[in-house]
GROMACS .gro file of C-alpha atoms in nm:
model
  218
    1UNK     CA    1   4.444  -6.495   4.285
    2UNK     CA    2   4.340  -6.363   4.605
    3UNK     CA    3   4.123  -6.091   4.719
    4UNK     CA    4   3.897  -6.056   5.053
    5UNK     CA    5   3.503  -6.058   4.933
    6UNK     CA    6   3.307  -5.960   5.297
    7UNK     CA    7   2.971  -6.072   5.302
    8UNK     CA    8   2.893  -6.134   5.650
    9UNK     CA    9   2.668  -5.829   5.687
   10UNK     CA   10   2.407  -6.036   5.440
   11UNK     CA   11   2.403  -6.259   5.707
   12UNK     CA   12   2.115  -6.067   5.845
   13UNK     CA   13   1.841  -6.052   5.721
   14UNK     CA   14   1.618  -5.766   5.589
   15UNK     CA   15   1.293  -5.866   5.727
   16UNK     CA   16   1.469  -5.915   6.075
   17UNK     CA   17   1.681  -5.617   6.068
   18UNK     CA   18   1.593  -5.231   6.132
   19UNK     CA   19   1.782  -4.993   5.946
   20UNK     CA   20   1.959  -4.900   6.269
   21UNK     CA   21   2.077  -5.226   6.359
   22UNK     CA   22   2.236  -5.226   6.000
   23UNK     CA   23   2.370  -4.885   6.013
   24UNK     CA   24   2.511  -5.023   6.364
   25UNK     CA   25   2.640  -5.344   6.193
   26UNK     CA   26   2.806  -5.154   5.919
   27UNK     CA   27   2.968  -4.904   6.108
   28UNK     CA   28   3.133  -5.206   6.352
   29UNK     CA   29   3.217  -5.417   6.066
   30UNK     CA   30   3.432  -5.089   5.901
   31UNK     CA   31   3.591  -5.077   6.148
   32UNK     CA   32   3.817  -5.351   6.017
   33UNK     CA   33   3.913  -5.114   5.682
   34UNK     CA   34   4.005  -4.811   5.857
   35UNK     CA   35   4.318  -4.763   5.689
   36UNK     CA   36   4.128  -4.827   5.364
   37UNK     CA   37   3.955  -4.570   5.037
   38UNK     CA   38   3.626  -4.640   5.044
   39UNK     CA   39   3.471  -4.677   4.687
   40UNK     CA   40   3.066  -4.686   4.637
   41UNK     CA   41   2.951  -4.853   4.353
   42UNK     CA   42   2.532  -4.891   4.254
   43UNK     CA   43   2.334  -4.916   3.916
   44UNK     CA   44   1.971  -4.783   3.835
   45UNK     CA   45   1.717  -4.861   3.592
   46UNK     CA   46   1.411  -4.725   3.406
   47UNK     CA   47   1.186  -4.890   3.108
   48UNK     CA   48   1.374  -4.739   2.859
   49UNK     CA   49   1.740  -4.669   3.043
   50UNK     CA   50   2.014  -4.780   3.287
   51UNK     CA   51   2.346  -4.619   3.507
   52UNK     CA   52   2.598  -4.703   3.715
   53UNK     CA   53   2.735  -4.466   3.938
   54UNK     CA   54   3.114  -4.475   4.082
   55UNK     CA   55   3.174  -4.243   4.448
   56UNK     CA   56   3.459  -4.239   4.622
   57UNK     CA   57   3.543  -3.946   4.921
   58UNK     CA   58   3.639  -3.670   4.595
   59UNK     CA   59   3.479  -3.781   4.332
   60UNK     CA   60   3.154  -3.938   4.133
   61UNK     CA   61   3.174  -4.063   3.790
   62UNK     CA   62   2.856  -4.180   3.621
   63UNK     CA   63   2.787  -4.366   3.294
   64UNK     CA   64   2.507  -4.496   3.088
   65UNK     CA   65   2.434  -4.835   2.957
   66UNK     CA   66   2.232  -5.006   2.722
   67UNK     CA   67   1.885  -5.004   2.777
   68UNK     CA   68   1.892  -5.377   2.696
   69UNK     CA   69   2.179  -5.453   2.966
   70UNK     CA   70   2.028  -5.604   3.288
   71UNK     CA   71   2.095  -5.448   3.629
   72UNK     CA   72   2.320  -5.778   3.752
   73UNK     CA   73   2.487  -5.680   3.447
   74UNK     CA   74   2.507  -5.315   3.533
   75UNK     CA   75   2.574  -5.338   3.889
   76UNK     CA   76   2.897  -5.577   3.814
   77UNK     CA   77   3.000  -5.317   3.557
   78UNK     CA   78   2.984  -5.083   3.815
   79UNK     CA   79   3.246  -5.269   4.008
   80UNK     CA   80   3.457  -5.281   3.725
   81UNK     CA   81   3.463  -4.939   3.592
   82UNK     CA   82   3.538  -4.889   3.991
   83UNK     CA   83   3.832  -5.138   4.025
   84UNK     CA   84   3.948  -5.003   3.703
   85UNK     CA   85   3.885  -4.589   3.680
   86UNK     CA   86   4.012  -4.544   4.067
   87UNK     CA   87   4.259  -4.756   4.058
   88UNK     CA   88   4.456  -4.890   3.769
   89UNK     CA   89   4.409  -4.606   3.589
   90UNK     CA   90   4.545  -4.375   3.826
   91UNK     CA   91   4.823  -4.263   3.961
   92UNK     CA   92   4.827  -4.303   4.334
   93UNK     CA   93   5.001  -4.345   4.634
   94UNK     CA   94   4.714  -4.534   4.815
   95UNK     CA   95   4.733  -4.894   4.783
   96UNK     CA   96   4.461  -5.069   4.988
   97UNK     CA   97   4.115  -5.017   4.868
   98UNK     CA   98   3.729  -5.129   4.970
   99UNK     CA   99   3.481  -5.141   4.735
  100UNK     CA  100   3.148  -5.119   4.866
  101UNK     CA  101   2.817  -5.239   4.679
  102UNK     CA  102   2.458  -5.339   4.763
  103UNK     CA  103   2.459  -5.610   4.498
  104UNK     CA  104   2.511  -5.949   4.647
  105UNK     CA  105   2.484  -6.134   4.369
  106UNK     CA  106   2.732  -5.950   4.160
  107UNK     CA  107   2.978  -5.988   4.477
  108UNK     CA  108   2.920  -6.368   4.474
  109UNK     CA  109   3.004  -6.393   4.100
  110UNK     CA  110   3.278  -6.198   4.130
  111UNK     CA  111   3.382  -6.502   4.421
  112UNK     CA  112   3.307  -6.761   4.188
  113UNK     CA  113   3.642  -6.870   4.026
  114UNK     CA  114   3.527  -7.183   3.929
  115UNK     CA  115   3.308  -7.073   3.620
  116UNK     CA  116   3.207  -6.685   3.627
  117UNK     CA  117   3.051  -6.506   3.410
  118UNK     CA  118   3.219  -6.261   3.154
  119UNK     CA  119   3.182  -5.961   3.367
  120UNK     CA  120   3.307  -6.129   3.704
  121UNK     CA  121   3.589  -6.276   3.480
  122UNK     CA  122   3.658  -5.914   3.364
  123UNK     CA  123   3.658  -5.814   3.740
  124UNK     CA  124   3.862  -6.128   3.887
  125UNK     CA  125   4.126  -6.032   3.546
  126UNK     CA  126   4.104  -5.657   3.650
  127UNK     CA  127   4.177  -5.734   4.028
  128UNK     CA  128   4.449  -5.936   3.937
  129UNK     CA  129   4.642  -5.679   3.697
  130UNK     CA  130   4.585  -5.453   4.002
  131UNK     CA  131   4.775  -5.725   4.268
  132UNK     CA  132   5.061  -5.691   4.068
  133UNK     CA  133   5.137  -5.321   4.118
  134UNK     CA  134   5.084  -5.397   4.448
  135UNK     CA  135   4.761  -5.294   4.509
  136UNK     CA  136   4.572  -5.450   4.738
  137UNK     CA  137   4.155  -5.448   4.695
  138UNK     CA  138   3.887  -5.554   4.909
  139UNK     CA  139   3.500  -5.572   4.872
  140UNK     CA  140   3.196  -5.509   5.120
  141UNK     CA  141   2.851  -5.626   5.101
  142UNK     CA  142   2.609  -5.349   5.232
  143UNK     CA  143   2.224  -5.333   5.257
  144UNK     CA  144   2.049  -5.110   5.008
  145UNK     CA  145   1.847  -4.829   5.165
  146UNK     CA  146   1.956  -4.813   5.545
  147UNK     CA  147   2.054  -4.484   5.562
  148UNK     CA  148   2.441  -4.536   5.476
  149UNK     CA  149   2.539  -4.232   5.361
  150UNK     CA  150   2.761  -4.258   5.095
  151UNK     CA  151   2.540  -4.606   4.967
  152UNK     CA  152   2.237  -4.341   4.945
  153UNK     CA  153   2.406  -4.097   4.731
  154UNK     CA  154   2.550  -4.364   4.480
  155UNK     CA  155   2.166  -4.458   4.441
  156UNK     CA  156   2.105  -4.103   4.406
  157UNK     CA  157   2.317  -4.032   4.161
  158UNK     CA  158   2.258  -4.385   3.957
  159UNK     CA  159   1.910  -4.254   3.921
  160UNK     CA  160   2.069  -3.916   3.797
  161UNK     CA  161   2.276  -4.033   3.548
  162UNK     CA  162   1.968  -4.303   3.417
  163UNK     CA  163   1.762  -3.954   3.394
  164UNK     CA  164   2.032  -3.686   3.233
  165UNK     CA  165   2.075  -3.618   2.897
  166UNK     CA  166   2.409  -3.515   3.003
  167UNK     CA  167   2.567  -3.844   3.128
  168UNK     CA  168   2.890  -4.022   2.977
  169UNK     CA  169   2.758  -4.363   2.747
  170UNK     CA  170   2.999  -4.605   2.845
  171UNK     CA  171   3.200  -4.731   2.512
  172UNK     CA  172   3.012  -5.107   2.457
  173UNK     CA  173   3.050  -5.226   2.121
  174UNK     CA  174   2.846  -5.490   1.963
  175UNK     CA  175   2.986  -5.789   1.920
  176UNK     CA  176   3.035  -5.945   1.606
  177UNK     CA  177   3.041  -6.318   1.488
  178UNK     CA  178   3.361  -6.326   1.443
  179UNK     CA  179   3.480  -6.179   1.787
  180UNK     CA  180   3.251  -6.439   1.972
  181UNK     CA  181   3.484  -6.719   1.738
  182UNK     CA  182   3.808  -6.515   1.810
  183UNK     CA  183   3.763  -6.495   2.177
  184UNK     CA  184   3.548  -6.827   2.239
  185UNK     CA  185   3.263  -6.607   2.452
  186UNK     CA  186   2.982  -6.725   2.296
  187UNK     CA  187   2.853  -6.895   1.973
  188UNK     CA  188   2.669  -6.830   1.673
  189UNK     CA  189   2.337  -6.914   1.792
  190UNK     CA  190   2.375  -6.686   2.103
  191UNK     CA  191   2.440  -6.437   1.891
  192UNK     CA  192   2.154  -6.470   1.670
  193UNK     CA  193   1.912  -6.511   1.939
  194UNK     CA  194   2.048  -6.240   2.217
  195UNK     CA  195   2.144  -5.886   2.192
  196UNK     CA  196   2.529  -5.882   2.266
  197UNK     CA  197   2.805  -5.628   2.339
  198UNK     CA  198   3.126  -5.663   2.441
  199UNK     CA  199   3.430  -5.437   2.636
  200UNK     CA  200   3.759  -5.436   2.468
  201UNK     CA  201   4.006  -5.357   2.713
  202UNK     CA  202   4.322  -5.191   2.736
  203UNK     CA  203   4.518  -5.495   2.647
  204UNK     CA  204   4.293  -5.616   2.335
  205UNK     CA  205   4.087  -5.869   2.530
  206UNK     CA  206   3.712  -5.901   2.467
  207UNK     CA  207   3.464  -5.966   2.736
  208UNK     CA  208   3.144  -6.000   2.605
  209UNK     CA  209   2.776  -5.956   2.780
  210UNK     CA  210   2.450  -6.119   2.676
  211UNK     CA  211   2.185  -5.952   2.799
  212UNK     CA  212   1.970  -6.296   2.859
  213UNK     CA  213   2.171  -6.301   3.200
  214UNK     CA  214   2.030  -6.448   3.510
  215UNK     CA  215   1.893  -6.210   3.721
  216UNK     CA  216   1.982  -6.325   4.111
  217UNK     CA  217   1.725  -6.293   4.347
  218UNK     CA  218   1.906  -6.102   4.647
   0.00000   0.00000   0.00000
């Protein structure tokens, strides 16, 4: 499995960097995906909810989560529900895509292919199904807050869709024993102990989320 994960941007720091130099740095460094659709992914929270907001150049498509989810958890669904709404489930003559996300720590899980979690699994599984139609997909770390345009309305509208009454609940289903025994994603005591849902996806497979995740520091 291959796929480009560009992180060099979080190579400077915040504390060190203006917002200008990282506008500056951004617009230099996409330069190298000219020829690519830019996607915008970002999640928001509240005390009592959480959403995840998908933009690309025509469209934004918004969801709500569990209030129980965690934002690594949200942000990384984000990126799925990106990889898999403007993508694979579309049809398209576009074949080289960038998707760009604030969330460094769901980027590095998504990099880890030694032992990821569920939702960078359902990513890396997701990227893969999306190689073989010959599509090729790239990602982009970006700061958070610097003035990038399109970065500043996915935050925008994340808090929107946390707030609306009128926002699409994604389809999570809570897990039962026996799917955590069936598809070896967690055991019994996990389940007892920690809230749990799970994605079924298009081709019957169960990926399933704890929501005792660890929460990265960026």
């Amino acid at each position: 499995m291959h796929f480009e994960i560009n992180l060099e941007i979080s190579e400077f720091k915040k504390e060190n960097t203006s917002q200008i130099m990282y506008r500056n740095i951004f617009k230099n460094t996409l330069q190298k995906y000219h020829n690519y659709k830019h996607i915008y992914t970002d999640a928001s929270e509240t005390d009592h909810n959480i959403g995840i907001t998908i933009v690309t150049e025509n469209s934004t498509t918004s969801y709500k989560l569990p209030p129980k989810c965690s934002i690594y958890t949200a942000e990384a669904i984000a990126i799925y529900k990106a990889v898999q709404n403007n993508i694979i489930n579309k049809e398209t003559s576009h074949n080289k895509y960038l998707i760009l996300s604030d969330s460094l720590s769901s980027l590095t899980g998504i990099n880890n292919l030694t032992n990821p979690t569920d939702i960078s699994k359902l990513i890396q599984d997701t990227i893969h199904v999306a190689s073989q139609k010959g599509i090729e997909i790239s990602f982009l770390w970006i700061p958070g807050h610097c003035g990038i345009d399109s970065n500043e309305l996915a935050d925008q509208e994340a808090s929107k869709a946390v707030s609306s009454t009128d926002t699409q609940i994604l389809n999570l289903t809570k897990c039962a024993p026996s799917c955590h025994t069936r598809f070896g994603t967690g055991c019994s005591e996990d389940l007892q102990v920690y809230p749990s849902f799970c994605i079924i996806t298009s081709l019957g497979e169960a990926y399933t989320f704890f929501f005792r995740e660890i929460v990265f520091v960026e």
